[in-house]
């Protein structure tokens, strides 16, 4: 449940692949980068859409923009302009319909890897 | 169960990452190519090791070799020389230990995608 109404989408729209055109290879490629995986894990942990600006990645702004674009063009996330903000959300339902369990197993794998690294760093 | 004994490994050995050094991002990258995904699906459907020469991919021999190398270096497959043949096998147990369910969900997703394409082509 959202606590406040979202601003409506502005006219500018971004291209997204139709669900049936989402390719497994592209999804896996999109998820194969540490920064993009981090973005996806953050989005997975949030009910609401997230603005690009909340992601504090250790890369340049243009690289960040590139990563979001790869995620959108592969069908992993949707992006929509609301006011001046570009808002991001996982395309969970589409991915689940196409590839049941895939996103969940990748997110779980990312969690396990992060936990393993944390243990190793101690 | 194998019906005949395998020739022993010859001296030449190939580098493989230790299980604990296998990175999720590398595994996803390895699986994000159609040819490599095809190799992995074939290996998954076979109990025994498979020689590189049984994979009839629509790419050059050097590209095929490259794909096998990416799969090996990412930790997805093991490769071993037996006589003059380079034999390949999925590192199922290692992947399952690190990332439970991941390989299975990717293989299932690849199956679903192939079935969808077949239906669309009719």
PDB file of C-alpha atoms in Angstrom:
ATOM      1  CA  UNK A   1       0.000   0.000   0.000  1.00  0.00           C
ATOM      2  CA  UNK A   2       1.251   3.441  -0.830  1.00  0.00           C
ATOM      3  CA  UNK A   3       0.978   6.177   1.711  1.00  0.00           C
ATOM      4  CA  UNK A   4       0.581   8.977  -0.776  1.00  0.00           C
ATOM      5  CA  UNK A   5      -0.723   9.218  -4.316  1.00  0.00           C
ATOM      6  CA  UNK A   6       1.865   9.130  -7.060  1.00  0.00           C
ATOM      7  CA  UNK A   7       2.178  12.085  -9.395  1.00  0.00           C
ATOM      8  CA  UNK A   8       0.781  11.156 -12.805  1.00  0.00           C
ATOM      9  CA  UNK A   9       3.093  10.164 -15.590  1.00  0.00           C
ATOM     10  CA  UNK A  10       4.208  13.051 -17.738  1.00  0.00           C
ATOM     11  CA  UNK A  11       4.018  12.886 -21.493  1.00  0.00           C
ATOM     12  CA  UNK A  12       7.542  11.648 -22.092  1.00  0.00           C
ATOM     13  CA  UNK A  13       7.522   7.921 -22.320  1.00  0.00           C
ATOM     14  CA  UNK A  14      10.348   5.425 -22.564  1.00  0.00           C
ATOM     15  CA  UNK A  15      10.429   2.300 -24.683  1.00  0.00           C
ATOM     16  CA  UNK A  16       9.855  -1.041 -23.054  1.00  0.00           C
ATOM     17  CA  UNK A  17       9.769  -4.460 -24.682  1.00  0.00           C
ATOM     18  CA  UNK A  18       6.338  -6.100 -24.695  1.00  0.00           C
ATOM     19  CA  UNK A  19       6.247  -8.996 -22.296  1.00  0.00           C
ATOM     20  CA  UNK A  20       6.287 -11.596 -25.014  1.00  0.00           C
ATOM     21  CA  UNK A  21       9.394 -10.061 -26.552  1.00  0.00           C
ATOM     22  CA  UNK A  22      11.462 -10.285 -23.383  1.00  0.00           C
ATOM     23  CA  UNK A  23      14.370 -12.663 -24.024  1.00  0.00           C
ATOM     24  CA  UNK A  24      15.918 -14.813 -21.332  1.00  0.00           C
ATOM     25  CA  UNK A  25      19.412 -14.065 -22.606  1.00  0.00           C
ATOM     26  CA  UNK A  26      18.832 -10.322 -22.300  1.00  0.00           C
ATOM     27  CA  UNK A  27      17.445 -10.683 -18.795  1.00  0.00           C
ATOM     28  CA  UNK A  28      20.453 -12.736 -17.704  1.00  0.00           C
ATOM     29  CA  UNK A  29      22.801 -10.251 -19.334  1.00  0.00           C
ATOM     30  CA  UNK A  30      21.061  -7.374 -17.559  1.00  0.00           C
ATOM     31  CA  UNK A  31      21.453  -9.170 -14.237  1.00  0.00           C
ATOM     32  CA  UNK A  32      25.093 -10.109 -14.834  1.00  0.00           C
ATOM     33  CA  UNK A  33      26.522  -6.751 -13.782  1.00  0.00           C
ATOM     34  CA  UNK A  34      27.196  -6.007 -10.090  1.00  0.00           C
ATOM     35  CA  UNK A  35      25.693  -2.503 -10.260  1.00  0.00           C
ATOM     36  CA  UNK A  36      22.593  -3.668 -12.084  1.00  0.00           C
ATOM     37  CA  UNK A  37      22.173  -6.572  -9.708  1.00  0.00           C
ATOM     38  CA  UNK A  38      22.373  -4.081  -6.840  1.00  0.00           C
ATOM     39  CA  UNK A  39      19.679  -1.921  -8.418  1.00  0.00           C
ATOM     40  CA  UNK A  40      17.436  -4.964  -8.890  1.00  0.00           C
ATOM     41  CA  UNK A  41      17.955  -6.144  -5.297  1.00  0.00           C
ATOM     42  CA  UNK A  42      17.049  -2.667  -4.022  1.00  0.00           C
ATOM     43  CA  UNK A  43      13.923  -2.533  -6.180  1.00  0.00           C
ATOM     44  CA  UNK A  44      12.982  -6.029  -5.042  1.00  0.00           C
ATOM     45  CA  UNK A  45      13.161  -4.884  -1.440  1.00  0.00           C
ATOM     46  CA  UNK A  46      10.772  -2.013  -1.998  1.00  0.00           C
ATOM     47  CA  UNK A  47       7.037  -2.036  -2.588  1.00  0.00           C
ATOM     48  CA  UNK A  48       7.030   1.388  -4.185  1.00  0.00           C
ATOM     49  CA  UNK A  49       8.626   2.735  -7.316  1.00  0.00           C
ATOM     50  CA  UNK A  50      12.054   4.207  -6.723  1.00  0.00           C
ATOM     51  CA  UNK A  51      13.566   7.289  -8.278  1.00  0.00           C
ATOM     52  CA  UNK A  52      16.956   6.840  -9.959  1.00  0.00           C
ATOM     53  CA  UNK A  53      18.296   9.456  -7.576  1.00  0.00           C
ATOM     54  CA  UNK A  54      17.902   7.212  -4.512  1.00  0.00           C
ATOM     55  CA  UNK A  55      20.471   4.758  -5.892  1.00  0.00           C
ATOM     56  CA  UNK A  56      23.857   5.805  -4.666  1.00  0.00           C
ATOM     57  CA  UNK A  57      26.075   3.722  -6.905  1.00  0.00           C
ATOM     58  CA  UNK A  58      29.862   4.108  -6.983  1.00  0.00           C
ATOM     59  CA  UNK A  59      29.813   4.949 -10.680  1.00  0.00           C
ATOM     60  CA  UNK A  60      29.247   8.110 -12.699  1.00  0.00           C
ATOM     61  CA  UNK A  61      25.781   9.477 -13.361  1.00  0.00           C
ATOM     62  CA  UNK A  62      25.993   8.565 -17.031  1.00  0.00           C
ATOM     63  CA  UNK A  63      27.032   4.998 -16.178  1.00  0.00           C
ATOM     64  CA  UNK A  64      24.118   4.798 -13.755  1.00  0.00           C
ATOM     65  CA  UNK A  65      21.769   5.971 -16.491  1.00  0.00           C
ATOM     66  CA  UNK A  66      23.236   3.353 -18.812  1.00  0.00           C
ATOM     67  CA  UNK A  67      22.602   0.575 -16.284  1.00  0.00           C
ATOM     68  CA  UNK A  68      18.972   1.608 -15.848  1.00  0.00           C
ATOM     69  CA  UNK A  69      18.547   1.676 -19.598  1.00  0.00           C
ATOM     70  CA  UNK A  70      19.966  -1.860 -19.972  1.00  0.00           C
ATOM     71  CA  UNK A  71      17.556  -3.050 -17.280  1.00  0.00           C
ATOM     72  CA  UNK A  72      14.611  -1.368 -18.992  1.00  0.00           C
ATOM     73  CA  UNK A  73      15.468  -2.492 -22.526  1.00  0.00           C
ATOM     74  CA  UNK A  74      15.905  -6.090 -21.382  1.00  0.00           C
ATOM     75  CA  UNK A  75      12.487  -6.057 -19.731  1.00  0.00           C
ATOM     76  CA  UNK A  76      13.690  -6.320 -16.136  1.00  0.00           C
ATOM     77  CA  UNK A  77      12.399  -2.934 -14.989  1.00  0.00           C
ATOM     78  CA  UNK A  78       9.877  -0.361 -16.049  1.00  0.00           C
ATOM     79  CA  UNK A  79      10.744   3.320 -16.028  1.00  0.00           C
ATOM     80  CA  UNK A  80       8.279   6.150 -16.083  1.00  0.00           C
ATOM     81  CA  UNK A  81       8.626   9.892 -15.768  1.00  0.00           C
ATOM     82  CA  UNK A  82       6.620  11.406 -12.923  1.00  0.00           C
ATOM     83  CA  UNK A  83       7.180  15.125 -12.825  1.00  0.00           C
ATOM     84  CA  UNK A  84      10.914  15.533 -13.190  1.00  0.00           C
ATOM     85  CA  UNK A  85      11.761  12.165 -11.637  1.00  0.00           C
ATOM     86  CA  UNK A  86      12.357   8.936 -13.513  1.00  0.00           C
ATOM     87  CA  UNK A  87      10.720   6.233 -11.426  1.00  0.00           C
ATOM     88  CA  UNK A  88      11.740   2.592 -11.556  1.00  0.00           C
ATOM     89  CA  UNK A  89      10.007  -0.655 -10.714  1.00  0.00           C
ATOM     90  CA  UNK A  90      10.724  -4.321 -11.282  1.00  0.00           C
ATOM     91  CA  UNK A  91       8.558  -6.040 -13.900  1.00  0.00           C
ATOM     92  CA  UNK A  92       7.981  -8.868 -11.430  1.00  0.00           C
ATOM     93  CA  UNK A  93       4.687 -10.096 -12.840  1.00  0.00           C
ATOM     94  CA  UNK A  94       5.929 -10.151 -16.413  1.00  0.00           C
ATOM     95  CA  UNK A  95       9.128 -11.973 -15.474  1.00  0.00           C
ATOM     96  CA  UNK A  96       7.267 -14.432 -13.257  1.00  0.00           C
ATOM     97  CA  UNK A  97       4.798 -15.183 -16.011  1.00  0.00           C
ATOM     98  CA  UNK A  98       7.564 -15.781 -18.543  1.00  0.00           C
ATOM     99  CA  UNK A  99      10.194 -17.429 -16.358  1.00  0.00           C
ATOM    100  CA  UNK A 100       8.636 -18.686 -13.116  1.00  0.00           C
ATOM    101  CA  UNK A 101      11.021 -18.634 -10.189  1.00  0.00           C
ATOM    102  CA  UNK A 102      13.915 -17.120 -12.116  1.00  0.00           C
ATOM    103  CA  UNK A 103      13.976 -13.672 -10.540  1.00  0.00           C
ATOM    104  CA  UNK A 104      13.474 -15.157  -7.088  1.00  0.00           C
ATOM    105  CA  UNK A 105      16.374 -17.544  -7.462  1.00  0.00           C
ATOM    106  CA  UNK A 106      18.666 -14.778  -8.739  1.00  0.00           C
ATOM    107  CA  UNK A 107      17.721 -12.512  -5.825  1.00  0.00           C
ATOM    108  CA  UNK A 108      18.259 -15.354  -3.355  1.00  0.00           C
ATOM    109  CA  UNK A 109      21.619 -16.113  -4.974  1.00  0.00           C
ATOM    110  CA  UNK A 110      22.631 -12.455  -4.686  1.00  0.00           C
ATOM    111  CA  UNK A 111      21.682 -12.499  -0.992  1.00  0.00           C
ATOM    112  CA  UNK A 112      23.688 -15.626  -0.343  1.00  0.00           C
ATOM    113  CA  UNK A 113      26.697 -14.229  -2.149  1.00  0.00           C
ATOM    114  CA  UNK A 114      26.532 -10.976  -0.179  1.00  0.00           C
ATOM    115  CA  UNK A 115      26.297 -12.926   3.094  1.00  0.00           C
ATOM    116  CA  UNK A 116      29.239 -15.108   2.093  1.00  0.00           C
ATOM    117  CA  UNK A 117      31.350 -12.055   1.292  1.00  0.00           C
ATOM    118  CA  UNK A 118      30.447 -10.474   4.581  1.00  0.00           C
ATOM    119  CA  UNK A 119      31.505 -13.609   6.448  1.00  0.00           C
ATOM    120  CA  UNK A 120      34.753 -13.774   4.483  1.00  0.00           C
ATOM    121  CA  UNK A 121      35.527 -10.122   5.234  1.00  0.00           C
ATOM    122  CA  UNK A 122      35.294 -10.650   9.004  1.00  0.00           C
TER     123      UNK A 122
ATOM    124  CA  UNK B   1      25.702 -45.072 -14.393  1.00  0.00           C
ATOM    125  CA  UNK B   2      28.183 -45.139 -17.204  1.00  0.00           C
ATOM    126  CA  UNK B   3      28.245 -48.069 -19.559  1.00  0.00           C
ATOM    127  CA  UNK B   4      31.950 -47.910 -20.239  1.00  0.00           C
ATOM    128  CA  UNK B   5      34.940 -46.650 -18.294  1.00  0.00           C
ATOM    129  CA  UNK B   6      36.161 -43.187 -19.169  1.00  0.00           C
ATOM    130  CA  UNK B   7      39.701 -42.757 -20.441  1.00  0.00           C
ATOM    131  CA  UNK B   8      41.814 -41.213 -17.704  1.00  0.00           C
ATOM    132  CA  UNK B   9      42.575 -37.542 -17.742  1.00  0.00           C
ATOM    133  CA  UNK B  10      45.761 -36.666 -19.566  1.00  0.00           C
ATOM    134  CA  UNK B  11      48.360 -34.415 -18.037  1.00  0.00           C
ATOM    135  CA  UNK B  12      47.159 -31.169 -19.539  1.00  0.00           C
ATOM    136  CA  UNK B  13      44.803 -29.499 -17.142  1.00  0.00           C
ATOM    137  CA  UNK B  14      42.655 -26.434 -17.522  1.00  0.00           C
ATOM    138  CA  UNK B  15      42.064 -23.741 -14.920  1.00  0.00           C
ATOM    139  CA  UNK B  16      38.811 -23.732 -13.026  1.00  0.00           C
ATOM    140  CA  UNK B  17      37.704 -21.349 -10.297  1.00  0.00           C
ATOM    141  CA  UNK B  18      37.417 -22.949  -6.858  1.00  0.00           C
ATOM    142  CA  UNK B  19      33.815 -23.278  -5.842  1.00  0.00           C
ATOM    143  CA  UNK B  20      33.987 -20.469  -3.336  1.00  0.00           C
ATOM    144  CA  UNK B  21      35.376 -18.099  -5.944  1.00  0.00           C
ATOM    145  CA  UNK B  22      32.503 -18.581  -8.379  1.00  0.00           C
ATOM    146  CA  UNK B  23      30.702 -15.247  -8.748  1.00  0.00           C
ATOM    147  CA  UNK B  24      26.999 -14.960  -9.449  1.00  0.00           C
ATOM    148  CA  UNK B  25      27.589 -12.158 -11.938  1.00  0.00           C
ATOM    149  CA  UNK B  26      30.008 -14.311 -13.943  1.00  0.00           C
ATOM    150  CA  UNK B  27      27.604 -17.241 -13.959  1.00  0.00           C
ATOM    151  CA  UNK B  28      24.764 -15.033 -15.197  1.00  0.00           C
ATOM    152  CA  UNK B  29      27.033 -13.511 -17.826  1.00  0.00           C
ATOM    153  CA  UNK B  30      28.089 -16.983 -18.977  1.00  0.00           C
ATOM    154  CA  UNK B  31      24.447 -17.996 -19.295  1.00  0.00           C
ATOM    155  CA  UNK B  32      23.401 -14.815 -21.095  1.00  0.00           C
ATOM    156  CA  UNK B  33      24.569 -15.916 -24.540  1.00  0.00           C
ATOM    157  CA  UNK B  34      22.293 -18.059 -26.753  1.00  0.00           C
ATOM    158  CA  UNK B  35      25.100 -20.424 -27.791  1.00  0.00           C
ATOM    159  CA  UNK B  36      26.345 -20.875 -24.246  1.00  0.00           C
ATOM    160  CA  UNK B  37      22.819 -21.400 -22.991  1.00  0.00           C
ATOM    161  CA  UNK B  38      22.396 -24.059 -25.648  1.00  0.00           C
ATOM    162  CA  UNK B  39      25.585 -25.822 -24.531  1.00  0.00           C
ATOM    163  CA  UNK B  40      24.412 -25.747 -20.912  1.00  0.00           C
ATOM    164  CA  UNK B  41      20.960 -27.123 -21.806  1.00  0.00           C
ATOM    165  CA  UNK B  42      22.583 -29.969 -23.749  1.00  0.00           C
ATOM    166  CA  UNK B  43      24.935 -30.778 -20.866  1.00  0.00           C
ATOM    167  CA  UNK B  44      22.015 -30.638 -18.439  1.00  0.00           C
ATOM    168  CA  UNK B  45      20.188 -33.225 -20.519  1.00  0.00           C
ATOM    169  CA  UNK B  46      23.057 -35.674 -20.400  1.00  0.00           C
ATOM    170  CA  UNK B  47      24.318 -37.800 -17.539  1.00  0.00           C
ATOM    171  CA  UNK B  48      27.755 -38.258 -19.069  1.00  0.00           C
ATOM    172  CA  UNK B  49      30.503 -35.825 -19.962  1.00  0.00           C
ATOM    173  CA  UNK B  50      30.267 -34.525 -23.489  1.00  0.00           C
ATOM    174  CA  UNK B  51      33.071 -33.848 -25.915  1.00  0.00           C
ATOM    175  CA  UNK B  52      33.179 -30.358 -27.451  1.00  0.00           C
ATOM    176  CA  UNK B  53      32.915 -32.026 -30.841  1.00  0.00           C
ATOM    177  CA  UNK B  54      29.341 -33.227 -30.256  1.00  0.00           C
ATOM    178  CA  UNK B  55      28.074 -29.644 -30.070  1.00  0.00           C
ATOM    179  CA  UNK B  56      27.129 -28.574 -33.527  1.00  0.00           C
ATOM    180  CA  UNK B  57      26.797 -24.846 -33.042  1.00  0.00           C
ATOM    181  CA  UNK B  58      26.221 -22.430 -35.939  1.00  0.00           C
ATOM    182  CA  UNK B  59      29.412 -20.546 -35.134  1.00  0.00           C
ATOM    183  CA  UNK B  60      33.083 -21.005 -35.969  1.00  0.00           C
ATOM    184  CA  UNK B  61      35.272 -23.482 -34.136  1.00  0.00           C
ATOM    185  CA  UNK B  62      37.213 -20.697 -32.443  1.00  0.00           C
ATOM    186  CA  UNK B  63      33.990 -19.044 -31.276  1.00  0.00           C
ATOM    187  CA  UNK B  64      32.810 -22.391 -29.936  1.00  0.00           C
ATOM    188  CA  UNK B  65      36.086 -22.768 -28.041  1.00  0.00           C
ATOM    189  CA  UNK B  66      35.632 -19.262 -26.667  1.00  0.00           C
ATOM    190  CA  UNK B  67      32.132 -20.074 -25.399  1.00  0.00           C
ATOM    191  CA  UNK B  68      33.361 -23.195 -23.613  1.00  0.00           C
ATOM    192  CA  UNK B  69      36.161 -21.190 -22.053  1.00  0.00           C
ATOM    193  CA  UNK B  70      33.733 -18.539 -20.745  1.00  0.00           C
ATOM    194  CA  UNK B  71      31.597 -21.310 -19.250  1.00  0.00           C
ATOM    195  CA  UNK B  72      34.624 -22.914 -17.604  1.00  0.00           C
ATOM    196  CA  UNK B  73      36.158 -19.705 -16.295  1.00  0.00           C
ATOM    197  CA  UNK B  74      32.854 -18.600 -14.788  1.00  0.00           C
ATOM    198  CA  UNK B  75      32.504 -21.916 -12.962  1.00  0.00           C
ATOM    199  CA  UNK B  76      29.497 -23.214 -14.895  1.00  0.00           C
ATOM    200  CA  UNK B  77      31.255 -26.201 -16.462  1.00  0.00           C
ATOM    201  CA  UNK B  78      34.318 -28.319 -15.899  1.00  0.00           C
ATOM    202  CA  UNK B  79      36.553 -29.303 -18.774  1.00  0.00           C
ATOM    203  CA  UNK B  80      39.048 -32.103 -18.764  1.00  0.00           C
ATOM    204  CA  UNK B  81      41.264 -33.624 -21.431  1.00  0.00           C
ATOM    205  CA  UNK B  82      40.719 -37.346 -21.935  1.00  0.00           C
ATOM    206  CA  UNK B  83      43.017 -38.592 -24.635  1.00  0.00           C
ATOM    207  CA  UNK B  84      42.659 -36.039 -27.426  1.00  0.00           C
ATOM    208  CA  UNK B  85      39.114 -35.025 -26.477  1.00  0.00           C
ATOM    209  CA  UNK B  86      38.140 -32.124 -24.246  1.00  0.00           C
ATOM    210  CA  UNK B  87      35.250 -33.370 -22.157  1.00  0.00           C
ATOM    211  CA  UNK B  88      32.664 -31.077 -20.588  1.00  0.00           C
ATOM    212  CA  UNK B  89      30.310 -31.392 -17.666  1.00  0.00           C
ATOM    213  CA  UNK B  90      28.090 -29.021 -15.734  1.00  0.00           C
ATOM    214  CA  UNK B  91      29.293 -28.123 -12.233  1.00  0.00           C
ATOM    215  CA  UNK B  92      25.804 -28.847 -10.936  1.00  0.00           C
ATOM    216  CA  UNK B  93      26.740 -29.650  -7.364  1.00  0.00           C
ATOM    217  CA  UNK B  94      28.950 -26.609  -6.957  1.00  0.00           C
ATOM    218  CA  UNK B  95      26.324 -24.288  -8.426  1.00  0.00           C
ATOM    219  CA  UNK B  96      23.550 -25.853  -6.373  1.00  0.00           C
ATOM    220  CA  UNK B  97      25.564 -25.484  -3.190  1.00  0.00           C
ATOM    221  CA  UNK B  98      26.316 -21.835  -3.920  1.00  0.00           C
ATOM    222  CA  UNK B  99      23.054 -20.763  -5.525  1.00  0.00           C
ATOM    223  CA  UNK B 100      20.284 -23.256  -4.776  1.00  0.00           C
ATOM    224  CA  UNK B 101      17.694 -23.476  -7.505  1.00  0.00           C
ATOM    225  CA  UNK B 102      19.406 -21.007  -9.824  1.00  0.00           C
ATOM    226  CA  UNK B 103      20.568 -23.372 -12.537  1.00  0.00           C
ATOM    227  CA  UNK B 104      17.253 -25.219 -12.481  1.00  0.00           C
ATOM    228  CA  UNK B 105      15.259 -22.040 -12.922  1.00  0.00           C
ATOM    229  CA  UNK B 106      17.467 -20.881 -15.794  1.00  0.00           C
ATOM    230  CA  UNK B 107      17.143 -24.260 -17.537  1.00  0.00           C
ATOM    231  CA  UNK B 108      13.374 -24.232 -17.029  1.00  0.00           C
ATOM    232  CA  UNK B 109      13.225 -20.686 -18.381  1.00  0.00           C
ATOM    233  CA  UNK B 110      15.227 -21.715 -21.451  1.00  0.00           C
ATOM    234  CA  UNK B 111      12.816 -24.602 -22.036  1.00  0.00           C
ATOM    235  CA  UNK B 112       9.803 -22.352 -21.749  1.00  0.00           C
ATOM    236  CA  UNK B 113      11.310 -19.817 -24.118  1.00  0.00           C
ATOM    237  CA  UNK B 114      12.128 -22.508 -26.686  1.00  0.00           C
ATOM    238  CA  UNK B 115       8.570 -23.864 -26.449  1.00  0.00           C
ATOM    239  CA  UNK B 116       7.136 -20.359 -26.844  1.00  0.00           C
ATOM    240  CA  UNK B 117       9.241 -19.743 -29.942  1.00  0.00           C
ATOM    241  CA  UNK B 118       8.174 -23.036 -31.424  1.00  0.00           C
ATOM    242  CA  UNK B 119       4.527 -22.172 -30.892  1.00  0.00           C
ATOM    243  CA  UNK B 120       5.033 -18.727 -32.409  1.00  0.00           C
ATOM    244  CA  UNK B 121       6.759 -20.208 -35.463  1.00  0.00           C
ATOM    245  CA  UNK B 122       3.809 -22.462 -36.296  1.00  0.00           C
TER     246      UNK B 122
END
